Amino acid sequence: ASLGNGGYGVGLEGGKHADEPTFLQPMEGVDSTGYRASWWTQFYCILWRSWLSVLKDPMLVKVRLLQTAMVASLIGSIYFGQVLDQDGVMNINGSLFLFLTNMTFQNVFAVINVFSAELPVFLREKRSRLYRVDTYFLGKTIAELPLFIAVPFVFTSITYPMIGLKAGVSHYL
C-alpha cells in the first residue's frame, strides 16, 4: 500500500482486491478484540511491571512516608490537645478537613507524577495495541495500593492521638 492512496491496497496483494482498505485487514496473531494478549495476560504483565517499578525506587517510598510524617506532625502540633467545647469541636472539624484534603491530594499528586513520567511509554504501547487502558489503570493502581494504604495509616497514626480524638483502637479504625 502506498501512503498517498488513503489506505487502499495497490493491485492484488495476497488475494485482496485493489479497493479493499489494507488497514482493515486482520493482523496475524491478533484476536477479534485487536489485541495480541487476553485481558488477564495484559493485566498480569502491567501489574508485574508496575510492581517492579515500585520496588526499584525505594527512595521514593521513603520520601513519601517521611513527607507524610512531617506534615502529620505539623498538623498534629497545630491542633494539639483539643478539648470538647465549642471552639475545640470547630478546631477538630478543621483538622478533619485537613486530614481529608491532605490524603486526597497527596495520592492524586503521586498518581499525576507517575502518569506524566510514563505518558510517552503508555502512548507508544497503547498505539501498538499491547494493552487496554483499563488494564493499565487497574495494574498501576493495584501495584501502588500498599503505598496508598500506608501513607494515610502513617498520617492518621501520628495526628489522631496528637489532636486528642476519641481514644481506643476501635475508634481509631
Short mmCIF file of N, CA and C in Angstrom, two decimals:
data_model
loop_
_atom_site.label_atom_id
_atom_site.label_comp_id
_atom_site.label_asym_id
_atom_site.label_seq_id
_atom_site.Cartn_x
_atom_site.Cartn_y
_atom_site.Cartn_z
N ALA A 1 0.84 -1.19 0.00
CA ALA A 1 0.00 0.00 0.00
C ALA A 1 0.88 1.24 0.00
N SER A 2 0.49 2.21 -0.76
CA SER A 2 1.25 3.46 -0.77
C SER A 2 0.63 4.43 0.20
N LEU A 3 1.40 5.44 0.61
CA LEU A 3 0.94 6.40 1.60
C LEU A 3 -0.10 7.35 1.05
N GLY A 4 -0.08 7.63 -0.22
CA GLY A 4 -0.95 8.64 -0.77
C GLY A 4 -2.29 8.12 -1.25
N ASN A 5 -2.65 6.87 -0.99
CA ASN A 5 -3.89 6.34 -1.52
C ASN A 5 -4.97 6.15 -0.46
N GLY A 6 -4.83 6.72 0.69
CA GLY A 6 -5.87 6.66 1.70
C GLY A 6 -6.01 5.30 2.36
N GLY A 7 -4.98 4.47 2.32
CA GLY A 7 -5.03 3.18 2.99
C GLY A 7 -5.55 2.06 2.11
N TYR A 8 -5.77 2.31 0.82
CA TYR A 8 -6.27 1.28 -0.06
C TYR A 8 -5.13 0.53 -0.70
N GLY A 9 -5.31 -0.78 -0.85
CA GLY A 9 -4.27 -1.62 -1.42
C GLY A 9 -4.01 -1.29 -2.88
N VAL A 10 -2.82 -1.55 -3.31
CA VAL A 10 -2.45 -1.32 -4.71
C VAL A 10 -2.35 -2.69 -5.36
N GLY A 11 -3.19 -2.93 -6.33
CA GLY A 11 -3.16 -4.21 -7.03
C GLY A 11 -3.67 -5.33 -6.14
N LEU A 12 -3.33 -6.54 -6.49
CA LEU A 12 -3.74 -7.70 -5.71
C LEU A 12 -2.61 -8.10 -4.79
N GLU A 13 -2.81 -7.95 -3.49
CA GLU A 13 -1.80 -8.32 -2.51
C GLU A 13 -2.36 -9.44 -1.66
N GLY A 14 -1.85 -10.64 -1.82
CA GLY A 14 -2.30 -11.76 -1.02
C GLY A 14 -3.77 -12.08 -1.22
N GLY A 15 -4.28 -11.89 -2.44
CA GLY A 15 -5.66 -12.23 -2.73
C GLY A 15 -6.63 -11.10 -2.40
N LYS A 16 -6.18 -9.96 -1.99
CA LYS A 16 -7.05 -8.84 -1.66
C LYS A 16 -7.35 -8.04 -2.92
N HIS A 17 -8.52 -7.49 -2.98
CA HIS A 17 -8.89 -6.63 -4.11
C HIS A 17 -8.25 -5.27 -3.94
N ALA A 18 -8.09 -4.57 -5.02
CA ALA A 18 -7.43 -3.28 -5.00
C ALA A 18 -8.23 -2.23 -4.24
N ASP A 19 -9.53 -2.40 -4.11
CA ASP A 19 -10.34 -1.38 -3.44
C ASP A 19 -10.59 -1.69 -1.97
N GLU A 20 -10.02 -2.75 -1.43
CA GLU A 20 -10.19 -3.06 -0.01
C GLU A 20 -9.18 -2.28 0.82
N PRO A 21 -9.63 -1.65 1.89
CA PRO A 21 -8.66 -0.94 2.75
C PRO A 21 -7.74 -1.94 3.45
N THR A 22 -6.44 -1.73 3.31
CA THR A 22 -5.49 -2.66 3.91
C THR A 22 -5.44 -2.53 5.43
N PHE A 23 -5.78 -1.35 5.96
CA PHE A 23 -5.73 -1.19 7.41
C PHE A 23 -6.89 -1.87 8.10
N LEU A 24 -7.88 -2.39 7.36
CA LEU A 24 -8.99 -3.10 7.97
C LEU A 24 -8.77 -4.61 7.97
N GLN A 25 -7.70 -5.05 7.38
CA GLN A 25 -7.41 -6.47 7.33
C GLN A 25 -6.89 -6.95 8.68
N PRO A 26 -7.29 -8.16 9.12
CA PRO A 26 -6.81 -8.66 10.41
C PRO A 26 -5.31 -8.91 10.39
N MET A 27 -4.66 -8.58 11.49
CA MET A 27 -3.23 -8.83 11.61
C MET A 27 -3.02 -10.25 12.12
N GLU A 28 -1.91 -10.81 11.78
CA GLU A 28 -1.59 -12.16 12.20
C GLU A 28 -1.33 -12.20 13.70
N GLY A 29 -1.94 -13.13 14.42
CA GLY A 29 -1.74 -13.28 15.85
C GLY A 29 -2.61 -12.37 16.70
N VAL A 30 -3.56 -11.68 16.08
CA VAL A 30 -4.43 -10.75 16.81
C VAL A 30 -5.84 -11.33 16.82
N ASP A 31 -6.48 -11.32 18.00
CA ASP A 31 -7.84 -11.85 18.09
C ASP A 31 -8.85 -10.80 17.65
N SER A 32 -10.14 -11.09 17.83
CA SER A 32 -11.19 -10.20 17.36
C SER A 32 -11.23 -8.87 18.09
N THR A 33 -10.63 -8.78 19.29
CA THR A 33 -10.62 -7.51 20.02
C THR A 33 -9.52 -6.58 19.53
N GLY A 34 -8.57 -7.09 18.77
CA GLY A 34 -7.49 -6.26 18.24
C GLY A 34 -6.23 -6.28 19.09
N TYR A 35 -6.20 -7.13 20.12
CA TYR A 35 -5.03 -7.22 20.99
C TYR A 35 -4.41 -8.60 20.86
N ARG A 36 -3.11 -8.66 21.03
CA ARG A 36 -2.40 -9.94 20.89
C ARG A 36 -2.52 -10.82 22.13
N ALA A 37 -2.89 -10.23 23.27
CA ALA A 37 -2.99 -10.99 24.52
C ALA A 37 -4.38 -10.81 25.12
N SER A 38 -4.75 -11.76 25.97
CA SER A 38 -6.05 -11.66 26.63
C SER A 38 -6.01 -10.55 27.69
N TRP A 39 -7.20 -10.19 28.20
CA TRP A 39 -7.29 -9.15 29.21
C TRP A 39 -6.47 -9.52 30.44
N TRP A 40 -6.58 -10.78 30.88
CA TRP A 40 -5.86 -11.21 32.09
C TRP A 40 -4.35 -11.20 31.89
N THR A 41 -3.90 -11.58 30.72
CA THR A 41 -2.46 -11.55 30.43
C THR A 41 -1.95 -10.11 30.44
N GLN A 42 -2.70 -9.21 29.83
CA GLN A 42 -2.32 -7.80 29.82
C GLN A 42 -2.27 -7.27 31.26
N PHE A 43 -3.30 -7.59 32.02
CA PHE A 43 -3.38 -7.11 33.41
C PHE A 43 -2.20 -7.63 34.24
N TYR A 44 -1.90 -8.91 34.10
CA TYR A 44 -0.80 -9.51 34.85
C TYR A 44 0.53 -8.85 34.49
N CYS A 45 0.76 -8.64 33.19
CA CYS A 45 2.03 -8.04 32.76
C CYS A 45 2.18 -6.61 33.26
N ILE A 46 1.11 -5.83 33.18
CA ILE A 46 1.17 -4.44 33.66
C ILE A 46 1.33 -4.42 35.17
N LEU A 47 0.61 -5.29 35.88
CA LEU A 47 0.73 -5.36 37.34
C LEU A 47 2.15 -5.73 37.73
N TRP A 48 2.74 -6.70 37.07
CA TRP A 48 4.10 -7.14 37.39
C TRP A 48 5.11 -6.03 37.10
N ARG A 49 4.99 -5.39 35.95
CA ARG A 49 5.91 -4.31 35.59
C ARG A 49 5.77 -3.13 36.56
N SER A 50 4.54 -2.80 36.94
CA SER A 50 4.31 -1.69 37.87
C SER A 50 4.84 -2.02 39.25
N TRP A 51 4.66 -3.26 39.67
CA TRP A 51 5.16 -3.68 40.98
C TRP A 51 6.69 -3.61 41.01
N LEU A 52 7.33 -4.03 39.94
CA LEU A 52 8.79 -3.95 39.86
C LEU A 52 9.27 -2.51 39.89
N SER A 53 8.53 -1.60 39.24
CA SER A 53 8.95 -0.20 39.26
C SER A 53 8.78 0.40 40.65
N VAL A 54 7.78 -0.04 41.40
CA VAL A 54 7.63 0.43 42.79
C VAL A 54 8.79 -0.10 43.64
N LEU A 55 9.14 -1.36 43.45
CA LEU A 55 10.23 -1.95 44.23
C LEU A 55 11.59 -1.39 43.86
N LYS A 56 11.77 -0.96 42.62
CA LYS A 56 13.06 -0.44 42.17
C LYS A 56 13.34 0.96 42.68
N ASP A 57 12.34 1.64 43.23
CA ASP A 57 12.53 3.01 43.69
C ASP A 57 12.15 3.13 45.17
N PRO A 58 12.90 2.49 46.07
CA PRO A 58 12.55 2.56 47.49
C PRO A 58 12.74 3.95 48.08
N MET A 59 13.60 4.76 47.47
CA MET A 59 13.80 6.12 47.97
C MET A 59 12.51 6.95 47.84
N LEU A 60 11.77 6.75 46.76
CA LEU A 60 10.51 7.46 46.58
C LEU A 60 9.51 7.10 47.68
N VAL A 61 9.47 5.82 48.04
CA VAL A 61 8.58 5.38 49.11
C VAL A 61 9.01 6.02 50.43
N LYS A 62 10.30 6.03 50.71
CA LYS A 62 10.81 6.62 51.96
C LYS A 62 10.51 8.12 52.01
N VAL A 63 10.70 8.80 50.89
CA VAL A 63 10.44 10.25 50.85
C VAL A 63 8.96 10.53 51.08
N ARG A 64 8.09 9.75 50.45
CA ARG A 64 6.65 9.97 50.65
C ARG A 64 6.24 9.71 52.10
N LEU A 65 6.80 8.67 52.72
CA LEU A 65 6.46 8.38 54.12
C LEU A 65 7.03 9.45 55.05
N LEU A 66 8.24 9.91 54.78
CA LEU A 66 8.83 10.98 55.59
C LEU A 66 8.05 12.28 55.43
N GLN A 67 7.68 12.60 54.21
CA GLN A 67 6.88 13.80 53.97
C GLN A 67 5.54 13.70 54.70
N THR A 68 4.93 12.55 54.66
CA THR A 68 3.66 12.34 55.36
C THR A 68 3.83 12.51 56.86
N ALA A 69 4.90 11.95 57.41
CA ALA A 69 5.15 12.07 58.85
C ALA A 69 5.39 13.52 59.24
N MET A 70 6.10 14.26 58.42
CA MET A 70 6.37 15.67 58.75
C MET A 70 5.10 16.51 58.69
N VAL A 71 4.28 16.33 57.65
CA VAL A 71 3.03 17.08 57.54
C VAL A 71 2.08 16.69 58.66
N ALA A 72 2.04 15.41 59.00
CA ALA A 72 1.18 14.95 60.09
C ALA A 72 1.62 15.55 61.42
N SER A 73 2.93 15.61 61.65
CA SER A 73 3.44 16.22 62.88
C SER A 73 3.10 17.70 62.94
N LEU A 74 3.18 18.38 61.81
CA LEU A 74 2.84 19.80 61.76
C LEU A 74 1.36 20.02 62.07
N ILE A 75 0.50 19.27 61.42
CA ILE A 75 -0.93 19.42 61.66
C ILE A 75 -1.28 19.00 63.08
N GLY A 76 -0.63 17.93 63.56
CA GLY A 76 -0.87 17.49 64.94
C GLY A 76 -0.43 18.52 65.95
N SER A 77 0.67 19.20 65.68
CA SER A 77 1.12 20.23 66.63
C SER A 77 0.25 21.48 66.57
N ILE A 78 -0.31 21.80 65.41
CA ILE A 78 -1.22 22.95 65.31
C ILE A 78 -2.50 22.69 66.10
N TYR A 79 -3.04 21.50 65.99
CA TYR A 79 -4.31 21.17 66.64
C TYR A 79 -4.10 20.34 67.90
N PHE A 80 -2.96 20.42 68.53
CA PHE A 80 -2.60 19.56 69.66
C PHE A 80 -3.58 19.73 70.83
N GLY A 81 -4.05 18.59 71.36
CA GLY A 81 -4.82 18.53 72.60
C GLY A 81 -6.11 19.33 72.61
N GLN A 82 -6.95 19.12 71.65
CA GLN A 82 -8.23 19.84 71.61
C GLN A 82 -9.18 19.32 72.69
N VAL A 83 -9.89 20.23 73.31
CA VAL A 83 -10.91 19.86 74.31
C VAL A 83 -12.27 19.91 73.63
N LEU A 84 -13.22 19.19 74.20
CA LEU A 84 -14.53 19.10 73.56
C LEU A 84 -15.47 20.22 74.03
N ASP A 85 -15.10 21.45 73.74
CA ASP A 85 -16.02 22.56 73.91
C ASP A 85 -16.34 23.08 72.51
N GLN A 86 -17.05 24.20 72.42
CA GLN A 86 -17.48 24.68 71.10
C GLN A 86 -16.28 25.01 70.21
N ASP A 87 -15.29 25.67 70.73
CA ASP A 87 -14.10 26.00 69.94
C ASP A 87 -13.32 24.74 69.55
N GLY A 88 -13.21 23.80 70.49
CA GLY A 88 -12.49 22.56 70.23
C GLY A 88 -13.14 21.74 69.13
N VAL A 89 -14.46 21.70 69.14
CA VAL A 89 -15.17 20.94 68.10
C VAL A 89 -14.95 21.58 66.73
N MET A 90 -14.98 22.91 66.67
CA MET A 90 -14.72 23.59 65.40
C MET A 90 -13.27 23.33 64.93
N ASN A 91 -12.34 23.32 65.87
CA ASN A 91 -10.95 23.02 65.53
C ASN A 91 -10.80 21.58 65.03
N ILE A 92 -11.51 20.66 65.67
CA ILE A 92 -11.47 19.26 65.23
C ILE A 92 -12.05 19.14 63.83
N ASN A 93 -13.12 19.89 63.55
CA ASN A 93 -13.67 19.89 62.18
C ASN A 93 -12.62 20.38 61.18
N GLY A 94 -11.89 21.41 61.55
CA GLY A 94 -10.83 21.91 60.68
C GLY A 94 -9.73 20.89 60.48
N SER A 95 -9.37 20.20 61.55
CA SER A 95 -8.33 19.18 61.43
C SER A 95 -8.79 18.02 60.56
N LEU A 96 -10.06 17.63 60.68
CA LEU A 96 -10.58 16.55 59.83
C LEU A 96 -10.61 16.97 58.37
N PHE A 97 -10.91 18.25 58.13
CA PHE A 97 -10.85 18.76 56.76
C PHE A 97 -9.42 18.64 56.22
N LEU A 98 -8.44 19.00 57.02
CA LEU A 98 -7.04 18.88 56.59
C LEU A 98 -6.64 17.42 56.39
N PHE A 99 -7.16 16.53 57.25
CA PHE A 99 -6.94 15.09 57.06
C PHE A 99 -7.33 14.70 55.64
N LEU A 100 -8.58 14.98 55.31
CA LEU A 100 -9.13 14.53 54.03
C LEU A 100 -8.43 15.18 52.84
N THR A 101 -8.22 16.49 52.90
CA THR A 101 -7.59 17.15 51.76
C THR A 101 -6.14 16.69 51.59
N ASN A 102 -5.42 16.53 52.69
CA ASN A 102 -4.03 16.09 52.58
C ASN A 102 -3.94 14.69 51.99
N MET A 103 -4.75 13.77 52.50
CA MET A 103 -4.69 12.39 51.99
C MET A 103 -5.13 12.32 50.54
N THR A 104 -6.16 13.06 50.18
CA THR A 104 -6.65 13.04 48.81
C THR A 104 -5.62 13.62 47.85
N PHE A 105 -5.14 14.82 48.14
CA PHE A 105 -4.23 15.47 47.20
C PHE A 105 -2.86 14.80 47.17
N GLN A 106 -2.43 14.22 48.27
CA GLN A 106 -1.14 13.55 48.26
C GLN A 106 -1.18 12.35 47.31
N ASN A 107 -2.26 11.59 47.34
CA ASN A 107 -2.38 10.45 46.43
C ASN A 107 -2.62 10.91 45.00
N VAL A 108 -3.40 11.97 44.82
CA VAL A 108 -3.66 12.46 43.46
C VAL A 108 -2.37 12.97 42.83
N PHE A 109 -1.58 13.73 43.58
CA PHE A 109 -0.33 14.24 43.02
C PHE A 109 0.66 13.12 42.74
N ALA A 110 0.64 12.08 43.55
CA ALA A 110 1.51 10.93 43.29
C ALA A 110 1.13 10.26 41.98
N VAL A 111 -0.17 10.08 41.75
CA VAL A 111 -0.64 9.46 40.51
C VAL A 111 -0.30 10.34 39.31
N ILE A 112 -0.51 11.65 39.44
CA ILE A 112 -0.20 12.57 38.34
C ILE A 112 1.29 12.53 38.03
N ASN A 113 2.11 12.49 39.05
CA ASN A 113 3.56 12.45 38.85
C ASN A 113 3.98 11.18 38.12
N VAL A 114 3.46 10.04 38.55
CA VAL A 114 3.82 8.77 37.93
C VAL A 114 3.30 8.71 36.50
N PHE A 115 2.04 9.12 36.30
CA PHE A 115 1.46 9.02 34.96
C PHE A 115 2.15 9.95 33.98
N SER A 116 2.47 11.17 34.40
CA SER A 116 3.14 12.08 33.48
C SER A 116 4.54 11.57 33.11
N ALA A 117 5.20 10.89 34.04
CA ALA A 117 6.51 10.33 33.74
C ALA A 117 6.41 9.16 32.76
N GLU A 118 5.34 8.40 32.85
CA GLU A 118 5.18 7.22 32.00
C GLU A 118 4.34 7.48 30.75
N LEU A 119 3.88 8.71 30.55
CA LEU A 119 2.99 9.00 29.43
C LEU A 119 3.55 8.64 28.07
N PRO A 120 4.80 8.98 27.74
CA PRO A 120 5.29 8.60 26.40
C PRO A 120 5.30 7.09 26.16
N VAL A 121 5.71 6.33 27.17
CA VAL A 121 5.71 4.86 27.04
C VAL A 121 4.29 4.34 26.91
N PHE A 122 3.39 4.89 27.74
CA PHE A 122 1.99 4.46 27.69
C PHE A 122 1.39 4.72 26.31
N LEU A 123 1.59 5.91 25.77
CA LEU A 123 1.02 6.23 24.46
C LEU A 123 1.59 5.34 23.36
N ARG A 124 2.89 5.09 23.40
CA ARG A 124 3.51 4.22 22.38
C ARG A 124 2.94 2.81 22.47
N GLU A 125 2.84 2.28 23.68
CA GLU A 125 2.35 0.91 23.85
C GLU A 125 0.85 0.82 23.58
N LYS A 126 0.12 1.87 23.88
CA LYS A 126 -1.32 1.88 23.59
C LYS A 126 -1.55 1.91 22.08
N ARG A 127 -0.77 2.74 21.36
CA ARG A 127 -0.89 2.78 19.90
C ARG A 127 -0.51 1.45 19.26
N SER A 128 0.41 0.74 19.88
CA SER A 128 0.82 -0.57 19.36
C SER A 128 -0.18 -1.65 19.75
N ARG A 129 -1.20 -1.27 20.51
CA ARG A 129 -2.27 -2.18 20.95
C ARG A 129 -1.71 -3.33 21.80
N LEU A 130 -0.74 -2.99 22.65
CA LEU A 130 -0.19 -4.01 23.55
C LEU A 130 -1.11 -4.26 24.72
N TYR A 131 -1.84 -3.22 25.18
CA TYR A 131 -2.78 -3.40 26.28
C TYR A 131 -3.84 -2.32 26.24
N ARG A 132 -4.92 -2.61 26.96
CA ARG A 132 -6.04 -1.68 27.06
C ARG A 132 -5.75 -0.65 28.14
N VAL A 133 -6.51 0.43 28.12
CA VAL A 133 -6.37 1.48 29.13
C VAL A 133 -6.82 0.96 30.50
N ASP A 134 -7.89 0.17 30.54
CA ASP A 134 -8.39 -0.32 31.82
C ASP A 134 -7.40 -1.27 32.49
N THR A 135 -6.70 -2.09 31.73
CA THR A 135 -5.72 -2.97 32.35
C THR A 135 -4.53 -2.17 32.88
N TYR A 136 -4.14 -1.13 32.15
CA TYR A 136 -3.05 -0.27 32.63
C TYR A 136 -3.45 0.42 33.93
N PHE A 137 -4.63 1.01 33.94
CA PHE A 137 -5.09 1.73 35.13
C PHE A 137 -5.20 0.80 36.34
N LEU A 138 -5.84 -0.34 36.17
CA LEU A 138 -6.00 -1.28 37.29
C LEU A 138 -4.66 -1.84 37.75
N GLY A 139 -3.79 -2.19 36.82
CA GLY A 139 -2.48 -2.72 37.19
C GLY A 139 -1.66 -1.72 37.97
N LYS A 140 -1.61 -0.47 37.49
CA LYS A 140 -0.86 0.58 38.19
C LYS A 140 -1.45 0.85 39.57
N THR A 141 -2.77 0.92 39.65
CA THR A 141 -3.42 1.23 40.92
C THR A 141 -3.19 0.12 41.94
N ILE A 142 -3.33 -1.12 41.54
CA ILE A 142 -3.15 -2.23 42.48
C ILE A 142 -1.68 -2.36 42.88
N ALA A 143 -0.75 -2.07 41.98
CA ALA A 143 0.67 -2.14 42.33
C ALA A 143 1.03 -1.10 43.38
N GLU A 144 0.37 0.06 43.34
CA GLU A 144 0.67 1.12 44.30
C GLU A 144 -0.29 1.12 45.49
N LEU A 145 -1.17 0.15 45.56
CA LEU A 145 -2.13 0.07 46.66
C LEU A 145 -1.48 -0.01 48.04
N PRO A 146 -0.40 -0.77 48.23
CA PRO A 146 0.22 -0.77 49.56
C PRO A 146 0.66 0.63 50.00
N LEU A 147 1.17 1.42 49.07
CA LEU A 147 1.57 2.78 49.42
C LEU A 147 0.35 3.67 49.66
N PHE A 148 -0.71 3.45 48.88
CA PHE A 148 -1.94 4.22 49.09
C PHE A 148 -2.60 3.89 50.42
N ILE A 149 -2.28 2.75 50.99
CA ILE A 149 -2.80 2.39 52.32
C ILE A 149 -1.83 2.84 53.40
N ALA A 150 -0.54 2.69 53.17
CA ALA A 150 0.46 3.03 54.19
C ALA A 150 0.52 4.52 54.50
N VAL A 151 0.41 5.36 53.49
CA VAL A 151 0.52 6.81 53.69
C VAL A 151 -0.59 7.33 54.59
N PRO A 152 -1.87 7.04 54.34
CA PRO A 152 -2.91 7.51 55.26
C PRO A 152 -2.79 6.89 56.66
N PHE A 153 -2.31 5.63 56.72
CA PHE A 153 -2.14 4.99 58.02
C PHE A 153 -1.10 5.73 58.86
N VAL A 154 0.03 6.08 58.25
CA VAL A 154 1.08 6.83 58.95
C VAL A 154 0.55 8.20 59.37
N PHE A 155 -0.12 8.87 58.46
CA PHE A 155 -0.66 10.20 58.74
C PHE A 155 -1.64 10.17 59.91
N THR A 156 -2.57 9.23 59.86
CA THR A 156 -3.59 9.13 60.92
C THR A 156 -2.98 8.68 62.23
N SER A 157 -2.01 7.78 62.17
CA SER A 157 -1.38 7.29 63.41
C SER A 157 -0.66 8.40 64.16
N ILE A 158 -0.16 9.39 63.45
CA ILE A 158 0.54 10.50 64.11
C ILE A 158 -0.44 11.55 64.60
N THR A 159 -1.36 11.95 63.73
CA THR A 159 -2.23 13.08 64.08
C THR A 159 -3.37 12.72 65.01
N TYR A 160 -3.89 11.51 64.92
CA TYR A 160 -5.07 11.12 65.71
C TYR A 160 -4.84 11.32 67.21
N PRO A 161 -3.78 10.76 67.78
CA PRO A 161 -3.59 10.98 69.22
C PRO A 161 -3.14 12.40 69.58
N MET A 162 -2.42 13.05 68.67
CA MET A 162 -1.95 14.41 68.96
C MET A 162 -3.11 15.39 69.09
N ILE A 163 -4.09 15.24 68.24
CA ILE A 163 -5.24 16.15 68.26
C ILE A 163 -6.12 15.88 69.47
N GLY A 164 -6.10 14.65 69.93
CA GLY A 164 -6.92 14.30 71.09
C GLY A 164 -8.27 13.76 70.70
N LEU A 165 -8.32 13.09 69.55
CA LEU A 165 -9.57 12.46 69.14
C LEU A 165 -9.86 11.27 70.05
N LYS A 166 -11.06 10.75 69.97
CA LYS A 166 -11.53 9.73 70.90
C LYS A 166 -10.57 8.54 70.95
N ALA A 167 -10.13 8.22 72.16
CA ALA A 167 -9.13 7.15 72.36
C ALA A 167 -9.74 5.78 72.12
N GLY A 168 -8.88 4.84 71.79
CA GLY A 168 -9.30 3.46 71.59
C GLY A 168 -9.06 3.01 70.15
N VAL A 169 -8.66 1.75 70.03
CA VAL A 169 -8.34 1.20 68.72
C VAL A 169 -9.59 1.15 67.84
N SER A 170 -10.73 0.79 68.39
CA SER A 170 -11.95 0.70 67.57
C SER A 170 -12.34 2.08 67.02
N HIS A 171 -12.15 3.13 67.80
CA HIS A 171 -12.45 4.48 67.30
C HIS A 171 -11.43 4.92 66.27
N TYR A 172 -10.18 4.56 66.47
CA TYR A 172 -9.14 4.90 65.51
C TYR A 172 -9.42 4.25 64.17
N LEU A 173 -9.75 2.95 64.20
CA LEU A 173 -10.01 2.24 62.94
C LEU A 173 -11.27 2.75 62.29
#
